[in-house]
Short mmCIF file of C-alpha atoms in Angstrom, two decimals:
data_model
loop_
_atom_site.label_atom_id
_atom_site.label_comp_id
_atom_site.label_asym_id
_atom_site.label_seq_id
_atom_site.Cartn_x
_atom_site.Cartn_y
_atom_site.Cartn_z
CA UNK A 788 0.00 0.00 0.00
CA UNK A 789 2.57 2.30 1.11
CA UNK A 790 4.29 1.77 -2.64
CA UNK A 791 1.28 2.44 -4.16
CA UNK A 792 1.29 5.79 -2.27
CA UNK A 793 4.69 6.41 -3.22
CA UNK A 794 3.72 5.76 -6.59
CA UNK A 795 1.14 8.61 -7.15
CA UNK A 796 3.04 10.91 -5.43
CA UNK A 797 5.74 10.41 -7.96
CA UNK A 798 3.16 11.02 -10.69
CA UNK A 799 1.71 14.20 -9.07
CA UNK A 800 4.87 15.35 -9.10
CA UNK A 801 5.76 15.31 -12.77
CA UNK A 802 1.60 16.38 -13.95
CA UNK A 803 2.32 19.39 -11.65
CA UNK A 804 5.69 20.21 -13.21
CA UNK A 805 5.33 18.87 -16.67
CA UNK A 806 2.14 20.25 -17.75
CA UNK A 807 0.10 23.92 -17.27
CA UNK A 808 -3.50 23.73 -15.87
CA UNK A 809 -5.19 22.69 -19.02
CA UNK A 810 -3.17 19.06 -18.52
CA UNK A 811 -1.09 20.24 -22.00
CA UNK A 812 2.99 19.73 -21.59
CA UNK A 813 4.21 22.43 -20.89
CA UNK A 814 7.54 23.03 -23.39
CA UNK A 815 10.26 25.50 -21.39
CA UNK A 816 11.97 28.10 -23.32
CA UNK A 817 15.50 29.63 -23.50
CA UNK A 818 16.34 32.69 -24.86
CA UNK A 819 18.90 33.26 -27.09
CA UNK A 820 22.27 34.97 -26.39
CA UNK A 821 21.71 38.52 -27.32
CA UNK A 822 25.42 39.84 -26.87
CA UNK A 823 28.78 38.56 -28.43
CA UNK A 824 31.44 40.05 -26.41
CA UNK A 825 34.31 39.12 -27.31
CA UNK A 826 36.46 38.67 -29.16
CA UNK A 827 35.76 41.96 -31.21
CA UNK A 828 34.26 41.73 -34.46
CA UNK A 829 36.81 40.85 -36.97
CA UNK A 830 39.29 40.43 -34.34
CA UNK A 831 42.92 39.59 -35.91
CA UNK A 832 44.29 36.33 -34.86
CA UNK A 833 47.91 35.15 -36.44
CA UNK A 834 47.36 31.24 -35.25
CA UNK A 835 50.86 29.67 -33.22
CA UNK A 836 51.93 26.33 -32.46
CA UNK A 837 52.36 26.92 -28.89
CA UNK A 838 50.18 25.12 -26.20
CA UNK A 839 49.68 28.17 -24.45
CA UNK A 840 48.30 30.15 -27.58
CA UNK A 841 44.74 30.51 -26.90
CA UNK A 842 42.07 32.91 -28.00
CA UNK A 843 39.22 33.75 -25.40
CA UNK A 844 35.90 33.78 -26.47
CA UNK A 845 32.98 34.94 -24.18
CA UNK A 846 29.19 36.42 -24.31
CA UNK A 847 25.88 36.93 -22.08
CA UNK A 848 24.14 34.33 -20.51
CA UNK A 849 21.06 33.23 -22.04
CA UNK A 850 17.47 32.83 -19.88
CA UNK A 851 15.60 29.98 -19.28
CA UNK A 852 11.53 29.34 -18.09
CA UNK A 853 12.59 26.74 -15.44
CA UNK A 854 15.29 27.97 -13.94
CA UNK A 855 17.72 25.63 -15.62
CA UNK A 856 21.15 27.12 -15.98
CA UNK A 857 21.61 26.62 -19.55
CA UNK A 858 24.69 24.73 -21.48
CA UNK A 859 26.29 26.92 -24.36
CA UNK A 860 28.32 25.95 -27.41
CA UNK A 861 30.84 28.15 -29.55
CA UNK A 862 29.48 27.14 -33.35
CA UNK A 863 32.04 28.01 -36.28
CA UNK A 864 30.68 28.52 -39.87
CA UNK A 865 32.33 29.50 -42.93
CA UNK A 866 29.82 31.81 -43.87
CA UNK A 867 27.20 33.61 -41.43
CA UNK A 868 24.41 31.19 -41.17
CA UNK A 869 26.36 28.54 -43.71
CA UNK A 870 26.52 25.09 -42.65
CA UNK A 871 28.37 24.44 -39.21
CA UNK A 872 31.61 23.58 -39.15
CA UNK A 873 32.44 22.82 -35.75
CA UNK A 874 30.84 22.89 -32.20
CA UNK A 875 32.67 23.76 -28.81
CA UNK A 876 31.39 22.68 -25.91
CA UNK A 877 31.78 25.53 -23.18
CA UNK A 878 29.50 24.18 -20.50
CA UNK A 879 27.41 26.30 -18.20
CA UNK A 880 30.22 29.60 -18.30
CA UNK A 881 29.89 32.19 -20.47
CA UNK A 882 33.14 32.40 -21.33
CA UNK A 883 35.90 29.62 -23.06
CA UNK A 884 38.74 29.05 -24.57
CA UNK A 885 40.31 27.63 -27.64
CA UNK A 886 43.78 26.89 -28.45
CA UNK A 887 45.17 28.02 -31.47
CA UNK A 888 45.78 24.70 -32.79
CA UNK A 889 41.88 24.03 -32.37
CA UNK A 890 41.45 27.18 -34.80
CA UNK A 891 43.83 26.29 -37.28
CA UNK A 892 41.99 22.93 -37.57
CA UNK A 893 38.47 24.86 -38.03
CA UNK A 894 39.92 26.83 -40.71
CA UNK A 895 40.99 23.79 -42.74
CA UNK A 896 37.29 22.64 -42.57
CA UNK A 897 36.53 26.07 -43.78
CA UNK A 898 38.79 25.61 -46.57
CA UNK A 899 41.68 27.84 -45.91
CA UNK A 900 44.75 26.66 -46.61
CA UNK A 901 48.09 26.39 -44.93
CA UNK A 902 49.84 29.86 -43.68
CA UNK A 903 47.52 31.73 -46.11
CA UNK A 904 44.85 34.10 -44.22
CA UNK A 905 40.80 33.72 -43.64
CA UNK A 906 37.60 34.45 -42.70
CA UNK A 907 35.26 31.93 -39.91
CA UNK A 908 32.60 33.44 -38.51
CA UNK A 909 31.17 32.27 -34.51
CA UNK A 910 27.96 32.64 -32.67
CA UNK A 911 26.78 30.93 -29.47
CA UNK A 912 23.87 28.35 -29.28
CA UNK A 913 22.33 27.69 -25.65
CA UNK A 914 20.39 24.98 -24.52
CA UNK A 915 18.53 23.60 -21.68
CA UNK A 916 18.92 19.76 -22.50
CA UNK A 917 15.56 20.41 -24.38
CA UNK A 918 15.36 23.10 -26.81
CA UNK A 919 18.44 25.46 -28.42
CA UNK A 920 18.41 29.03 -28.62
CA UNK A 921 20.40 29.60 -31.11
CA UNK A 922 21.52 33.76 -31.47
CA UNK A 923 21.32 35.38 -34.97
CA UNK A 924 24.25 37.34 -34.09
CA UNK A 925 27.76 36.40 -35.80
CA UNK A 926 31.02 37.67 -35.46
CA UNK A 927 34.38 37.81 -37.89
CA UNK A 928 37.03 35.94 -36.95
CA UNK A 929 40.17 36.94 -39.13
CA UNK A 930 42.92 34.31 -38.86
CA UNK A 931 46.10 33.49 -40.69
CA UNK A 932 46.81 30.11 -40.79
CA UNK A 933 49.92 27.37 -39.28
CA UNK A 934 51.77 26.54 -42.37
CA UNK A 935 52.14 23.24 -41.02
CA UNK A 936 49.96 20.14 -40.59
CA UNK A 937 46.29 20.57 -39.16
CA UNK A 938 46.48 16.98 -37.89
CA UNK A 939 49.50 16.46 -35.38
CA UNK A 940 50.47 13.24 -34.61
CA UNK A 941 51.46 12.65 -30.84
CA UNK A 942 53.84 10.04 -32.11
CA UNK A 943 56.45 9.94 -35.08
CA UNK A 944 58.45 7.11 -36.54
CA UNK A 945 60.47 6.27 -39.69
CA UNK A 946 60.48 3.20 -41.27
CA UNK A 947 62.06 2.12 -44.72
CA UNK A 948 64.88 0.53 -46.73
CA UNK A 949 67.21 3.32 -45.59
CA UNK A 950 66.71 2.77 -42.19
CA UNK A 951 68.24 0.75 -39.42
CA UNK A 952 64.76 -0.55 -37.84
CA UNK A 953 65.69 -3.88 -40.01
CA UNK A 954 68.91 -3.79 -38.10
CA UNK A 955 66.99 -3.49 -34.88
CA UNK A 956 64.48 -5.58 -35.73
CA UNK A 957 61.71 -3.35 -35.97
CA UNK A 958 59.20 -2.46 -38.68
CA UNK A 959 59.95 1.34 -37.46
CA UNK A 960 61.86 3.75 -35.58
CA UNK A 961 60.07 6.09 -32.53
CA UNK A 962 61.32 9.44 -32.76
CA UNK A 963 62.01 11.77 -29.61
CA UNK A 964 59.19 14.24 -28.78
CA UNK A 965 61.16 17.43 -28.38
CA UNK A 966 58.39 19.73 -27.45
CA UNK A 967 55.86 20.10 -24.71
CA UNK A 968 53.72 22.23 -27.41
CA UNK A 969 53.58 18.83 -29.49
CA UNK A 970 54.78 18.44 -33.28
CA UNK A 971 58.73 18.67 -32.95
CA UNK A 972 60.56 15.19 -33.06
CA UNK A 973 63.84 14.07 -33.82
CA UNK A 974 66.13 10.68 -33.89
CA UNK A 975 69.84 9.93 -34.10
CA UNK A 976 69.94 7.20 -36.85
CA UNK A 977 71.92 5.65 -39.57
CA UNK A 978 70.41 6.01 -42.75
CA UNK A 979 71.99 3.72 -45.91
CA UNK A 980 72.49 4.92 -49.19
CA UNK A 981 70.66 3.38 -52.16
CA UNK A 982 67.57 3.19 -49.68
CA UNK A 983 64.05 5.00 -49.10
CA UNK A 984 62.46 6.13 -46.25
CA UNK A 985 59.29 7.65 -44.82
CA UNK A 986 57.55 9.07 -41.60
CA UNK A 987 54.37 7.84 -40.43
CA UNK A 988 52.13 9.32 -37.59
CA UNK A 989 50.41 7.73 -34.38
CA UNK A 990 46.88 9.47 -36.20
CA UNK A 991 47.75 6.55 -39.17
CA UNK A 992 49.19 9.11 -41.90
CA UNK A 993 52.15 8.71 -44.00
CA UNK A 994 53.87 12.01 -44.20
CA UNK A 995 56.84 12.31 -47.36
CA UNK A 996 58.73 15.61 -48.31
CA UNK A 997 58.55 17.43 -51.66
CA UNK A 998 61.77 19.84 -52.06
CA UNK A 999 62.31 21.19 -48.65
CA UNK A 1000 58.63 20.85 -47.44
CA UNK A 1001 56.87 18.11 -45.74
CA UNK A 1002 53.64 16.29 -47.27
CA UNK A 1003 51.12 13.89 -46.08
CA UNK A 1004 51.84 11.39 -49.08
CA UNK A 1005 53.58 8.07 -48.93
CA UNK A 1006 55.59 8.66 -52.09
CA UNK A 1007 59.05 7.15 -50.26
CA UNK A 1008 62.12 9.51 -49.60
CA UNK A 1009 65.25 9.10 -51.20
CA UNK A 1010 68.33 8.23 -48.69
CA UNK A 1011 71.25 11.12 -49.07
CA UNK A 1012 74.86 10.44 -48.40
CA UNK A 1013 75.06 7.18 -46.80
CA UNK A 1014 75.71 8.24 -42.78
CA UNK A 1015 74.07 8.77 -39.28
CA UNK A 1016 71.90 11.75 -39.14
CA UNK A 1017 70.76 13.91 -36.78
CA UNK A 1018 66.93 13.94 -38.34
CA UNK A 1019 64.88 16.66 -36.99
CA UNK A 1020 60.79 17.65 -38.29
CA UNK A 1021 59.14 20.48 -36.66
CA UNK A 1022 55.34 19.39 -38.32
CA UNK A 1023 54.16 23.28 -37.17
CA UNK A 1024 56.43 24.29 -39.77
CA UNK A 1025 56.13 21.15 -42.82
CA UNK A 1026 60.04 21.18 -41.98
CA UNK A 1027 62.69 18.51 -42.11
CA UNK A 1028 66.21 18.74 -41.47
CA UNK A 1029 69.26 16.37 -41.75
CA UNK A 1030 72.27 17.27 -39.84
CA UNK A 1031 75.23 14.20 -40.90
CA UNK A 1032 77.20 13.57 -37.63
CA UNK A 1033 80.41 12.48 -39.34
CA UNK A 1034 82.46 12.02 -36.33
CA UNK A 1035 81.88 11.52 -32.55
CA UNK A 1036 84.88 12.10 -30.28
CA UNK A 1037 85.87 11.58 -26.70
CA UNK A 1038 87.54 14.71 -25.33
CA UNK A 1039 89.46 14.89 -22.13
CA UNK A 1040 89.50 18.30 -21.28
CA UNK A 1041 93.38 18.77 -19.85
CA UNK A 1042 95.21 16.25 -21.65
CA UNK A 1043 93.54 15.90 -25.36
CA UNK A 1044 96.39 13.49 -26.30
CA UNK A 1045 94.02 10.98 -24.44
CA UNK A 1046 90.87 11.64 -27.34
CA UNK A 1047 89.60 8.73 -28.93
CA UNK A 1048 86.52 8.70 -31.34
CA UNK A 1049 83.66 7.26 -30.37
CA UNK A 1050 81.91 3.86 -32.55
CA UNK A 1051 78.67 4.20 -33.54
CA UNK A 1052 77.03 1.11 -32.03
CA UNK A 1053 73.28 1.71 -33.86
CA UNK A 1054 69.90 2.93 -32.01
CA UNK A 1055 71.53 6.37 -31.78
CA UNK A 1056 74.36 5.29 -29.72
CA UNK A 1057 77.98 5.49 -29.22
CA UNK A 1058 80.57 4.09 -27.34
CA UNK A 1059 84.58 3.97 -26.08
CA UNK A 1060 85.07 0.48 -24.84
CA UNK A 1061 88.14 -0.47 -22.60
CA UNK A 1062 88.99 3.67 -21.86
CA UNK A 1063 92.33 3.29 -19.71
CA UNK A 1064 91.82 6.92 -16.94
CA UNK A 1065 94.19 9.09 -15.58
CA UNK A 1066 93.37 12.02 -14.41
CA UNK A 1067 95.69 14.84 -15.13
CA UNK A 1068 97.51 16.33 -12.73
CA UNK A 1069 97.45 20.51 -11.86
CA UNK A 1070 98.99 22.63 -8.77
CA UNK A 1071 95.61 22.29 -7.57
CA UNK A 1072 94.42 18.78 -7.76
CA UNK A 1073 93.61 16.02 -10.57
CA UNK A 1074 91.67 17.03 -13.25
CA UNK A 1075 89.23 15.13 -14.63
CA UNK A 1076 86.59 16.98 -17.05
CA UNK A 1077 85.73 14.89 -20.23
CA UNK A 1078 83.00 15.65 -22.41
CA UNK A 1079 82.02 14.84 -26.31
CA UNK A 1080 82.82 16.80 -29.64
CA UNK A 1081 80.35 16.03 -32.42
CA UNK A 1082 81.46 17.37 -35.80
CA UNK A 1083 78.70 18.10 -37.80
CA UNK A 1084 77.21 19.01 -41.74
CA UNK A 1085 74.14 21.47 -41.82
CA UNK A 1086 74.48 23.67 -39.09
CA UNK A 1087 75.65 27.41 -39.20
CA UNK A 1088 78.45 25.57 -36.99
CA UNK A 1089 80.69 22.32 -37.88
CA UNK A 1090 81.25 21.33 -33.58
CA UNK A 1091 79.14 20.76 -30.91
CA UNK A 1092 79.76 19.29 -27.35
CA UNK A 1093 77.34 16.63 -26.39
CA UNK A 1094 78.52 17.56 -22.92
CA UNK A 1095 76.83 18.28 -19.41
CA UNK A 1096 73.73 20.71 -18.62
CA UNK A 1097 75.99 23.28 -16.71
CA UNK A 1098 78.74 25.11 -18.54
CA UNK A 1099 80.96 24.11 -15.30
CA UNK A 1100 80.50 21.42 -12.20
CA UNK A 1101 82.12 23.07 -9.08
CA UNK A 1102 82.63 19.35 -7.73
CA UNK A 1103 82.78 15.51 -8.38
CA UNK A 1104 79.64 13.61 -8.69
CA UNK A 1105 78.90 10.98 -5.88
CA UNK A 1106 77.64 8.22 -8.74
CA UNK A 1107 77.94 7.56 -11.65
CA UNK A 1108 74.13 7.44 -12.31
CA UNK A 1109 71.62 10.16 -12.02
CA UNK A 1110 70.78 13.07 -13.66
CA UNK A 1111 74.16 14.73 -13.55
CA UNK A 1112 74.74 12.72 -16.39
CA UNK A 1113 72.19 13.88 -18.96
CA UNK A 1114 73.58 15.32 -22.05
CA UNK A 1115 72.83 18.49 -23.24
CA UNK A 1116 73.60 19.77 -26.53
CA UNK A 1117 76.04 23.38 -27.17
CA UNK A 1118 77.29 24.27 -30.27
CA UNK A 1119 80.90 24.88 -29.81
CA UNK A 1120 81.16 28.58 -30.52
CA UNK A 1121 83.79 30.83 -28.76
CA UNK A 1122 84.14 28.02 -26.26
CA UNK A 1123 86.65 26.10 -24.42
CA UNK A 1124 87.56 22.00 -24.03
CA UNK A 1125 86.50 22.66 -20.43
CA UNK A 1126 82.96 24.04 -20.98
CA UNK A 1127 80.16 22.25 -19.99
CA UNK A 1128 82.08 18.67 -19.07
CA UNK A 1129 81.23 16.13 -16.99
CA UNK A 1130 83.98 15.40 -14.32
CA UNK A 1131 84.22 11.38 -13.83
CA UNK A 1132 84.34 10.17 -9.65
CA UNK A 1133 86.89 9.55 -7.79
CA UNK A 1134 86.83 5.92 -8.35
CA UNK A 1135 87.54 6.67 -12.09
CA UNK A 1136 91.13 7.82 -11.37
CA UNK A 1137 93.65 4.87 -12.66
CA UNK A 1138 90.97 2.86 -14.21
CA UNK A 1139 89.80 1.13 -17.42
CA UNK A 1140 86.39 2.24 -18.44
CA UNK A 1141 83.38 1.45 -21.18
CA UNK A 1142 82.00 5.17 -21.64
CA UNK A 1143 78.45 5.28 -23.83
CA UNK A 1144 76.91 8.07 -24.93
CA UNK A 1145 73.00 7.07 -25.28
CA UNK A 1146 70.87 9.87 -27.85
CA UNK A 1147 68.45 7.13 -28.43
CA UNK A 1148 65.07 8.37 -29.13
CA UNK A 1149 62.82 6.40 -26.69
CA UNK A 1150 64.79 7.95 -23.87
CA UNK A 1151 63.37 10.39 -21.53
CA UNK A 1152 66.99 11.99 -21.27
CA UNK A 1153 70.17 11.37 -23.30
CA UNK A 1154 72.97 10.11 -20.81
CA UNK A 1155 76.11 9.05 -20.76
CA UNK A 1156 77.23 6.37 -19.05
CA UNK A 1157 80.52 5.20 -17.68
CA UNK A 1158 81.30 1.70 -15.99
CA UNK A 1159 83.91 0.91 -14.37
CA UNK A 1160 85.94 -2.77 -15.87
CA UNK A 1161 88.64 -2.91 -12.76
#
């Protein structure tokens, strides 16, 4: 009995709210927004790469009959009224924003094309979970265009004849993410002569290069001078670059009659096997700074130290592990043997060594490491 009560209460409930006194539902309204605020009306907006490049878009609430705070969403068209494009969701605020990159990708549905400038148009629909009110009010949106890709790929790899994945035993190659913005990548890598090669994306396309620019296509890539390469893409940009690393060289600091180039071992790596270690003597103390020289084709520059993170360490490390021993790249420009080396521990002094220098692209953080054989 008592559910039975329960019951018809429900029902009362829902007549009372759902329909007027004539028993007829009763269908709640919501305005539409009547005010666009911003940004301005054909507001200028040169789109960036960067994460943090947002535009704000905001505008009065709407009203509705119940009560019901309603839900907006930021519509894009090509043309005032044209067909939509695409829909943000904002939520119950009345103001949002979009990323650049979110832009850029509206504009290519629009049919604007890369780095060239445009016109979308915006309004603001609101809703109640019922009925829209959509507001005949648009605004101009004047945007120029990324030149590069619309479609960024978290994840890059290269695959191919050229490549060494065969010599890994892999079908392909991760590259290094080398930006927190997204769409920079890079990989240390042998490519062979005689060979192709081509980039494909985490999103499932096959990117190529025509000239100097970057293309989704699969047409395959022609190895250059057989070599290991420095490969770097910036897909904001269409860009690839190949820097040839045509020697990698162990350099201590105070006694350079102790060098000894490094062997490519494959996978972006290099390595000094069976380093005999003395350190070098000076009024002061032993000396014991070593870093890297890379010699390199394509860069304004033809050295760079693959060295440590600081320019100079005051003291010895206590390990040989940790993050003392992340590499960091400096072209070697009005700079000494001694800047930015790593100084081996004490334990180093009168021993043979293995030193390896890891750039391999799956890494969070190239390293070197040294281990100690007696």
């Amino acid at each position: 009995m008592k559910a039975k009560n329960i019951v018809f209460l429900l029902l009362a409930v829902v007549l009372a709210t759902g329909c007027d006194s004539d028993m007829k539902y009763k269908d709640y309204g919501v305005t539409a927004v009547t005010g666009l605020l911003a940004p301005a009306d054909s507001y200028y907006a040169e789109l960036q790469a960067g994460a943090g490049k947002t535009i704000t878009f905001s505008w009065e609430a709407a009203q509705t009959e119940n009560g019901i705070t309603p839900i907006y969403e930021v519509v894009f068209y090509a043309t005032p009224g044209g067909n939509e494009l695409y829909r943000h969701d904002a939520g119950a605020k009345t103001t949002t924003v979009i990323t650049h990159k979110d832009i850029n990708s509206i504009a290519s549905l629009a049919g604007i094309e890369a780095g060239q400038d445009g016109d979308l148009y915006w309004t603001v629909i609101a809703n109640n979970g019922i009925i829209q009110g959509v507001s005949d009010e648009y605004r101009r949106l004047v945007i120029t265009r990324l030149m590069g890709f619309s479609n960024i790929p978290e994840q890059l790899y290269i695959y191919g004849s050229a490549t060494e994945a065969e010599d890994l035993g892999e079908e392909m190659l991760e590259m290094k993410s080398t930006s927190s913005d997204g769409g920079e990548f890079e990989i240390y890598t042998r490519l062979y002569a005689g060979g192709t090669y081509n980039f494909i994306g985490s999103n499932g396309v096959t990117y190529s290069v025509a000239g100097d620019i970057m293309e989704e296509s699969s047409n395959p890539i022609s190895a250059p001078q057989e070599g290991i390469y420095r490969i770097t893409i910036d897909m904001n940009t269409k860009s690839l670059k190949l820097t040839r690393i045509t020697q990698v060289q162990y350099v201590f600091s105070a006694r350079t009659a102790d060098n000894e180039n490094a062997v490519y071992q494959g996978n972006g790596v290099w390595k000094v096997s069976n380093k005999y270690v003395e350190f070098h003597q000076e009024s002061w103390g032993r000396d014991e700074r070593f870093c890297f020289h890379a010699t390199v084709e394509g860069e304004e520059w033809s050295v760079e130290i693959w060295g440590s993170r600081n320019s100079n360490n005051d003291s010895r490390p206590g390990s040989l592990t940790g993050d003392f021993w992340n590499v960091a790249i400096t072209p070697y420009v009005g700079l000494s043997v001694y800047d930015y080396s790593w100084k081996f521990t004490e334990a180093v002094d009168y021993s043979t060594v293995d030193i390896t220098l890891s750039m391999t692209a799956t890494l969070d953080n190239y390293y070197c490491l040294v281990e100690i054989l007696d």
